[in-house]
Amino acid sequence: MTASLLPPLVVNGETVPQAAIAAEAQNHPAPEGKPGFAWRKAANALAVRTLLLQEASRRGLVPEPAEVGADRFETDEEALIRQLLETVLEPDAPTAPAVRAEWERNPSRFRTPPLWEVSHILVACDSHDETSRAKAQARALELASRVRDNPQDFSRIAADSDCNSRATGGKLGQFGPGETASEFEAALRQLSEGDVTVEPVLTRHGWHIIRMDAVDEGAVLPFEAVRQKISDAMEKADWVRKARSYVQELAKSAEISGADPSVFQLQAEESGNPV
């Protein structure tokens, strides 16, 4: 589906340039063969953004960009939206009993970070090159099959790995959250002690066959150690609910075409864990 076949996005008479929607669409992955999905998601996001910027302008707000990192500042539009929401939203701090009740629902959710002891077999490739990726995947599948047939021989099969860890039977040592590639970590979170990934896992380094050698799930933290974290998360959740409600109220009196009306509907928070 091309942009020319999609309706223009118009918010209170202001037409959002298709170039802006195309740029925003890069932030919204779409199923293969369905580019219109990303376009519609981008149009919805820009409809909300435009609505907020129009309200900031109506209120006469002047952008005051805040520093968001080392020598990095908000854009004027980001500053205006932040300033508008700071003006109109007042999130409620949760009461002490509410915070404790949230913790008591399931204290086991609040733990020290897990620790994973891992071995792997790597088939290196350029993950961005389709030919290189496919050739490496075929080899990785063959090695994975060998491991499934003879799991006790993992260390010996690891001698064919493209990682220096082949010298130690594929042993990588211990990892905690955030210490390895996100795809690798996602696979670790699905494994129990002794498990091997059913299929090779792709990261920027190539295809991995991963074995979980040992797992430390982390200790449950006492209430006082997580009280502020829970309180902050509950206050943030309240802010999000109020922000959605505010956008919904703005949309009720707005004229919007080219966006999905449901994007302006207040969605109830169903998450069981605010942290």
mmCIF file of C-alpha atoms in Angstrom:
data_model
loop_
_atom_site.group_PDB
_atom_site.id
_atom_site.type_symbol
_atom_site.label_atom_id
_atom_site.label_comp_id
_atom_site.label_asym_id
_atom_site.label_seq_id
_atom_site.Cartn_x
_atom_site.Cartn_y
_atom_site.Cartn_z
ATOM 1 C CA MET A 1 0.000 0.000 0.000
ATOM 2 C CA THR A 2 1.472 3.320 -1.102
ATOM 3 C CA ALA A 3 1.063 6.647 0.649
ATOM 4 C CA SER A 4 -1.010 7.970 -2.237
ATOM 5 C CA LEU A 5 -3.693 5.333 -1.512
ATOM 6 C CA LEU A 6 -3.994 6.343 2.140
ATOM 7 C CA PRO A 7 -6.165 9.249 3.322
ATOM 8 C CA PRO A 8 -4.352 12.461 4.287
ATOM 9 C CA LEU A 9 -3.974 13.159 7.983
ATOM 10 C CA VAL A 10 -5.781 16.365 8.941
ATOM 11 C CA VAL A 11 -6.079 17.630 12.528
ATOM 12 C CA ASN A 12 -8.304 20.674 13.066
ATOM 13 C CA GLY A 13 -7.681 21.799 9.503
ATOM 14 C CA GLU A 14 -3.896 21.270 9.704
ATOM 15 C CA THR A 15 -2.625 18.728 7.199
ATOM 16 C CA VAL A 16 0.324 16.681 8.431
ATOM 17 C CA PRO A 17 2.907 16.307 5.609
ATOM 18 C CA GLN A 18 3.216 12.813 4.208
ATOM 19 C CA ALA A 19 6.992 13.141 4.547
ATOM 20 C CA ALA A 20 6.548 13.483 8.310
ATOM 21 C CA ILE A 21 4.377 10.362 8.431
ATOM 22 C CA ALA A 22 6.910 8.452 6.325
ATOM 23 C CA ALA A 23 9.701 9.450 8.695
ATOM 24 C CA GLU A 24 7.660 8.453 11.757
ATOM 25 C CA ALA A 25 6.768 5.113 10.117
ATOM 26 C CA GLN A 26 10.414 4.064 10.507
ATOM 27 C CA ASN A 27 9.703 3.806 14.246
ATOM 28 C CA HIS A 28 6.819 1.370 13.782
ATOM 29 C CA PRO A 29 7.781 -2.130 12.558
ATOM 30 C CA ALA A 30 5.258 -3.732 10.246
ATOM 31 C CA PRO A 31 4.538 -7.357 9.303
ATOM 32 C CA GLU A 32 6.304 -8.372 6.107
ATOM 33 C CA GLY A 33 4.366 -7.261 3.054
ATOM 34 C CA LYS A 34 2.133 -4.882 5.049
ATOM 35 C CA PRO A 35 3.736 -1.420 4.892
ATOM 36 C CA GLY A 36 0.339 0.188 5.434
ATOM 37 C CA PHE A 37 0.424 -1.088 9.035
ATOM 38 C CA ALA A 38 3.445 1.066 9.899
ATOM 39 C CA TRP A 39 1.952 4.045 8.039
ATOM 40 C CA ARG A 40 -1.295 3.871 10.032
ATOM 41 C CA LYS A 41 0.589 3.552 13.332
ATOM 42 C CA ALA A 42 2.678 6.580 12.372
ATOM 43 C CA ALA A 43 -0.425 8.579 11.402
ATOM 44 C CA ASN A 44 -2.030 7.780 14.765
ATOM 45 C CA ALA A 45 1.101 8.876 16.657
ATOM 46 C CA LEU A 46 1.374 12.123 14.710
ATOM 47 C CA ALA A 47 -2.322 12.845 15.158
ATOM 48 C CA VAL A 48 -1.828 12.808 18.928
ATOM 49 C CA ARG A 49 1.380 14.828 18.651
ATOM 50 C CA THR A 50 -0.263 17.447 16.436
ATOM 51 C CA LEU A 51 -3.254 17.726 18.752
ATOM 52 C CA LEU A 52 -0.974 18.368 21.745
ATOM 53 C CA LEU A 53 1.156 20.904 19.873
ATOM 54 C CA GLN A 54 -1.956 22.773 18.772
ATOM 55 C CA GLU A 55 -3.129 22.970 22.391
ATOM 56 C CA ALA A 56 0.321 24.149 23.531
ATOM 57 C CA SER A 57 0.153 26.888 20.907
ATOM 58 C CA ARG A 58 -3.377 27.863 21.963
ATOM 59 C CA ARG A 59 -2.126 28.281 25.525
ATOM 60 C CA GLY A 60 0.758 30.467 24.330
ATOM 61 C CA LEU A 61 3.489 28.179 25.658
ATOM 62 C CA VAL A 62 7.056 29.025 24.649
ATOM 63 C CA PRO A 63 9.449 26.073 24.280
ATOM 64 C CA GLU A 64 12.100 25.744 26.967
ATOM 65 C CA PRO A 65 14.075 22.629 25.937
ATOM 66 C CA ALA A 66 15.445 20.593 28.841
ATOM 67 C CA GLU A 67 18.700 18.695 28.806
ATOM 68 C CA VAL A 68 18.018 14.977 28.304
ATOM 69 C CA GLY A 69 21.601 13.738 28.187
ATOM 70 C CA ALA A 70 25.196 14.848 27.855
ATOM 71 C CA ASP A 71 24.981 17.864 25.519
ATOM 72 C CA ARG A 72 21.582 16.654 24.262
ATOM 73 C CA PHE A 73 18.438 18.736 24.561
ATOM 74 C CA GLU A 74 14.789 18.296 23.703
ATOM 75 C CA THR A 75 13.538 19.620 20.393
ATOM 76 C CA ASP A 76 11.172 22.588 20.617
ATOM 77 C CA GLU A 77 8.210 20.282 19.903
ATOM 78 C CA GLU A 78 9.258 17.816 22.602
ATOM 79 C CA ALA A 79 9.645 20.682 25.058
ATOM 80 C CA LEU A 80 6.200 22.098 24.236
ATOM 81 C CA ILE A 81 4.490 18.737 24.736
ATOM 82 C CA ARG A 82 6.303 18.161 28.035
ATOM 83 C CA GLN A 83 5.466 21.667 29.248
ATOM 84 C CA LEU A 84 1.810 21.261 28.280
ATOM 85 C CA LEU A 85 1.460 17.964 30.130
ATOM 86 C CA GLU A 86 3.288 19.357 33.157
ATOM 87 C CA THR A 87 0.783 22.205 33.157
ATOM 88 C CA VAL A 88 -2.390 20.135 32.918
ATOM 89 C CA LEU A 89 -1.540 16.870 34.668
ATOM 90 C CA GLU A 90 -1.168 16.321 38.392
ATOM 91 C CA PRO A 91 -0.486 12.645 39.087
ATOM 92 C CA ASP A 92 -1.487 11.446 42.532
ATOM 93 C CA ALA A 93 1.238 9.995 44.738
ATOM 94 C CA PRO A 94 0.043 6.596 46.020
ATOM 95 C CA THR A 95 -0.665 6.243 49.722
ATOM 96 C CA ALA A 96 1.630 4.182 51.918
ATOM 97 C CA PRO A 97 -1.037 1.453 52.389
ATOM 98 C CA ALA A 98 -1.558 1.259 48.617
ATOM 99 C CA VAL A 99 2.170 0.823 48.002
ATOM 100 C CA ARG A 100 2.416 -1.927 50.605
ATOM 101 C CA ALA A 101 -0.683 -3.641 49.194
ATOM 102 C CA GLU A 102 0.936 -3.643 45.742
ATOM 103 C CA TRP A 103 4.035 -5.308 47.175
ATOM 104 C CA GLU A 104 1.991 -7.824 49.160
ATOM 105 C CA ARG A 105 0.111 -8.971 46.057
ATOM 106 C CA ASN A 106 3.206 -10.929 45.063
ATOM 107 C CA PRO A 107 6.496 -10.113 46.812
ATOM 108 C CA SER A 108 8.345 -12.653 44.632
ATOM 109 C CA ARG A 109 8.133 -10.182 41.719
ATOM 110 C CA PHE A 110 10.711 -7.996 43.407
ATOM 111 C CA ARG A 111 14.094 -9.673 43.304
ATOM 112 C CA THR A 112 17.754 -8.982 42.914
ATOM 113 C CA PRO A 113 18.794 -9.416 39.256
ATOM 114 C CA PRO A 114 19.124 -13.010 38.012
ATOM 115 C CA LEU A 115 22.524 -14.471 37.163
ATOM 116 C CA TRP A 116 22.979 -16.893 34.282
ATOM 117 C CA GLU A 117 25.949 -19.188 33.642
ATOM 118 C CA VAL A 118 26.017 -19.873 29.920
ATOM 119 C CA SER A 119 27.748 -21.806 27.148
ATOM 120 C CA HIS A 120 27.170 -21.316 23.437
ATOM 121 C CA ILE A 121 28.185 -22.277 19.927
ATOM 122 C CA LEU A 122 28.418 -19.356 17.499
ATOM 123 C CA VAL A 123 28.119 -19.373 13.738
ATOM 124 C CA ALA A 124 29.290 -15.889 12.840
ATOM 125 C CA CYS A 125 27.761 -13.882 9.980
ATOM 126 C CA ASP A 126 26.794 -10.413 8.847
ATOM 127 C CA SER A 127 23.276 -10.367 10.286
ATOM 128 C CA HIS A 128 22.280 -7.534 7.907
ATOM 129 C CA ASP A 129 23.271 -9.485 4.779
ATOM 130 C CA GLU A 130 20.548 -11.940 3.725
ATOM 131 C CA THR A 131 22.909 -14.313 1.896
ATOM 132 C CA SER A 132 25.437 -14.406 4.736
ATOM 133 C CA ARG A 133 22.662 -14.826 7.301
ATOM 134 C CA ALA A 134 20.990 -17.697 5.441
ATOM 135 C CA LYS A 135 24.258 -19.572 4.835
ATOM 136 C CA ALA A 136 25.206 -19.259 8.509
ATOM 137 C CA GLN A 137 21.727 -20.320 9.612
ATOM 138 C CA ALA A 138 21.986 -23.557 7.640
ATOM 139 C CA ARG A 139 25.255 -24.389 9.389
ATOM 140 C CA ALA A 140 23.816 -23.406 12.771
ATOM 141 C CA LEU A 141 20.810 -25.674 12.248
ATOM 142 C CA GLU A 142 23.132 -28.569 11.462
ATOM 143 C CA LEU A 143 25.121 -27.957 14.641
ATOM 144 C CA ALA A 144 21.903 -27.609 16.664
ATOM 145 C CA SER A 145 20.766 -30.971 15.323
ATOM 146 C CA ARG A 146 24.037 -32.553 16.443
ATOM 147 C CA VAL A 147 23.552 -31.083 19.911
ATOM 148 C CA ARG A 148 19.957 -32.367 20.141
ATOM 149 C CA ASP A 149 21.088 -35.871 19.136
ATOM 150 C CA ASN A 150 24.027 -35.872 21.547
ATOM 151 C CA PRO A 151 23.522 -33.218 24.250
ATOM 152 C CA GLN A 152 26.343 -34.712 26.314
ATOM 153 C CA ASP A 153 28.723 -33.787 23.492
ATOM 154 C CA PHE A 154 27.926 -30.044 23.577
ATOM 155 C CA SER A 155 31.446 -29.116 24.687
ATOM 156 C CA ARG A 156 33.011 -31.219 21.941
ATOM 157 C CA ILE A 157 30.678 -29.836 19.261
ATOM 158 C CA ALA A 158 31.546 -26.333 20.502
ATOM 159 C CA ALA A 159 35.006 -26.869 19.011
ATOM 160 C CA ASP A 160 33.353 -25.873 15.696
ATOM 161 C CA SER A 161 32.202 -22.535 17.137
ATOM 162 C CA ASP A 162 33.355 -19.246 15.602
ATOM 163 C CA CYS A 163 33.792 -17.814 19.122
ATOM 164 C CA ASN A 164 37.025 -17.951 21.103
ATOM 165 C CA SER A 165 35.042 -19.755 23.797
ATOM 166 C CA ARG A 166 35.454 -22.913 21.721
ATOM 167 C CA ALA A 167 38.736 -23.407 23.593
ATOM 168 C CA THR A 168 36.734 -23.916 26.814
ATOM 169 C CA GLY A 169 33.882 -25.978 25.411
ATOM 170 C CA GLY A 170 31.777 -22.918 24.601
ATOM 171 C CA LYS A 171 31.700 -21.598 28.171
ATOM 172 C CA LEU A 172 31.002 -17.851 28.331
ATOM 173 C CA GLY A 173 30.846 -17.491 32.109
ATOM 174 C CA GLN A 174 28.159 -15.539 33.934
ATOM 175 C CA PHE A 175 25.788 -12.824 32.717
ATOM 176 C CA GLY A 176 23.270 -10.523 34.350
ATOM 177 C CA PRO A 177 20.523 -8.458 32.698
ATOM 178 C CA GLY A 178 21.821 -5.886 30.214
ATOM 179 C CA GLU A 179 25.216 -7.527 29.833
ATOM 180 C CA THR A 180 24.640 -9.223 26.484
ATOM 181 C CA ALA A 181 22.705 -8.690 23.239
ATOM 182 C CA SER A 182 18.974 -8.229 23.790
ATOM 183 C CA GLU A 183 18.075 -11.237 21.613
ATOM 184 C CA PHE A 184 20.567 -13.397 23.528
ATOM 185 C CA GLU A 185 19.161 -12.237 26.863
ATOM 186 C CA ALA A 186 15.588 -12.871 25.735
ATOM 187 C CA ALA A 187 16.570 -16.469 24.987
ATOM 188 C CA LEU A 188 18.263 -16.838 28.388
ATOM 189 C CA ARG A 189 15.058 -15.779 30.137
ATOM 190 C CA GLN A 190 13.246 -18.722 28.528
ATOM 191 C CA LEU A 191 15.767 -21.387 29.591
ATOM 192 C CA SER A 192 15.952 -23.473 32.745
ATOM 193 C CA GLU A 193 19.136 -25.036 34.046
ATOM 194 C CA GLY A 194 20.399 -27.648 31.581
ATOM 195 C CA ASP A 195 18.221 -26.436 28.691
ATOM 196 C CA VAL A 196 19.541 -25.776 25.173
ATOM 197 C CA THR A 197 17.768 -23.418 22.761
ATOM 198 C CA VAL A 198 15.492 -25.367 20.415
ATOM 199 C CA GLU A 199 16.450 -23.147 17.465
ATOM 200 C CA PRO A 200 19.570 -21.014 16.888
ATOM 201 C CA VAL A 201 19.231 -17.434 18.109
ATOM 202 C CA LEU A 202 20.234 -14.550 15.819
ATOM 203 C CA THR A 203 22.133 -11.508 17.156
ATOM 204 C CA ARG A 204 24.373 -8.984 15.440
ATOM 205 C CA HIS A 205 27.233 -11.460 15.938
ATOM 206 C CA GLY A 206 25.544 -14.362 14.155
ATOM 207 C CA TRP A 207 23.595 -17.483 15.132
ATOM 208 C CA HIS A 208 23.937 -18.903 18.649
ATOM 209 C CA ILE A 209 23.122 -22.326 20.090
ATOM 210 C CA ILE A 210 22.806 -21.571 23.793
ATOM 211 C CA ARG A 211 23.010 -23.874 26.792
ATOM 212 C CA MET A 212 21.994 -22.751 30.273
ATOM 213 C CA ASP A 213 24.556 -24.234 32.630
ATOM 214 C CA ALA A 214 23.220 -22.728 35.872
ATOM 215 C CA VAL A 215 20.641 -20.158 36.994
ATOM 216 C CA ASP A 216 20.434 -17.975 40.092
ATOM 217 C CA GLU A 217 16.966 -16.404 40.010
ATOM 218 C CA GLY A 218 17.900 -13.747 42.571
ATOM 219 C CA ALA A 219 16.691 -13.199 46.125
ATOM 220 C CA VAL A 220 13.293 -11.700 47.021
ATOM 221 C CA LEU A 221 13.791 -8.126 48.222
ATOM 222 C CA PRO A 222 12.234 -6.831 51.450
ATOM 223 C CA PHE A 223 9.505 -4.208 51.211
ATOM 224 C CA GLU A 224 11.667 -1.285 52.352
ATOM 225 C CA ALA A 225 14.200 -2.016 49.597
ATOM 226 C CA VAL A 226 11.581 -1.600 46.858
ATOM 227 C CA ARG A 227 9.050 0.748 48.479
ATOM 228 C CA GLN A 228 10.194 3.867 46.572
ATOM 229 C CA LYS A 229 10.486 1.988 43.284
ATOM 230 C CA ILE A 230 6.914 0.712 43.607
ATOM 231 C CA SER A 231 5.652 4.172 44.605
ATOM 232 C CA ASP A 232 7.361 5.803 41.616
ATOM 233 C CA ALA A 233 5.947 3.198 39.231
ATOM 234 C CA MET A 234 2.423 3.609 40.585
ATOM 235 C CA GLU A 235 2.649 7.396 40.256
ATOM 236 C CA LYS A 236 3.908 7.016 36.678
ATOM 237 C CA ALA A 237 1.015 4.673 35.862
ATOM 238 C CA ASP A 238 -1.409 7.273 37.218
ATOM 239 C CA TRP A 239 0.276 9.926 35.050
ATOM 240 C CA VAL A 240 -0.112 7.724 31.952
ATOM 241 C CA ARG A 241 -3.808 7.158 32.651
ATOM 242 C CA LYS A 242 -4.402 10.880 33.088
ATOM 243 C CA ALA A 243 -2.418 11.714 29.941
ATOM 244 C CA ARG A 244 -4.537 9.301 27.908
ATOM 245 C CA SER A 245 -7.701 10.757 29.387
ATOM 246 C CA TYR A 246 -6.505 14.282 28.573
ATOM 247 C CA VAL A 247 -5.807 13.382 24.937
ATOM 248 C CA GLN A 248 -9.244 11.796 24.732
ATOM 249 C CA GLU A 249 -10.857 15.004 25.981
ATOM 250 C CA LEU A 250 -8.926 17.090 23.431
ATOM 251 C CA ALA A 251 -9.990 14.737 20.652
ATOM 252 C CA LYS A 252 -13.681 15.019 21.557
ATOM 253 C CA SER A 253 -13.755 18.638 20.416
ATOM 254 C CA ALA A 254 -11.316 18.193 17.517
ATOM 255 C CA GLU A 255 -11.887 17.482 13.834
ATOM 256 C CA ILE A 256 -9.539 14.652 12.830
ATOM 257 C CA SER A 257 -9.412 12.588 9.657
ATOM 258 C CA GLY A 258 -6.878 10.045 8.442
ATOM 259 C CA ALA A 259 -6.272 8.517 11.899
ATOM 260 C CA ASP A 260 -7.860 5.633 13.757
ATOM 261 C CA PRO A 261 -10.380 7.110 16.246
ATOM 262 C CA SER A 262 -9.623 4.327 18.731
ATOM 263 C CA VAL A 263 -6.164 5.798 19.295
ATOM 264 C CA PHE A 264 -7.875 8.532 21.305
ATOM 265 C CA GLN A 265 -9.870 6.159 23.477
ATOM 266 C CA LEU A 266 -8.787 5.811 27.078
ATOM 267 C CA GLN A 267 -7.383 2.310 27.574
ATOM 268 C CA ALA A 268 -7.617 0.842 31.066
ATOM 269 C CA GLU A 269 -4.304 -0.282 32.513
ATOM 270 C CA GLU A 270 -4.399 -4.055 32.963
ATOM 271 C CA SER A 271 -0.784 -4.660 33.942
ATOM 272 C CA GLY A 272 -0.399 -6.809 37.029
ATOM 273 C CA ASN A 273 3.080 -5.491 37.856
ATOM 274 C CA PRO A 274 3.641 -1.724 37.840
ATOM 275 C CA VAL A 275 7.407 -2.046 38.195
#
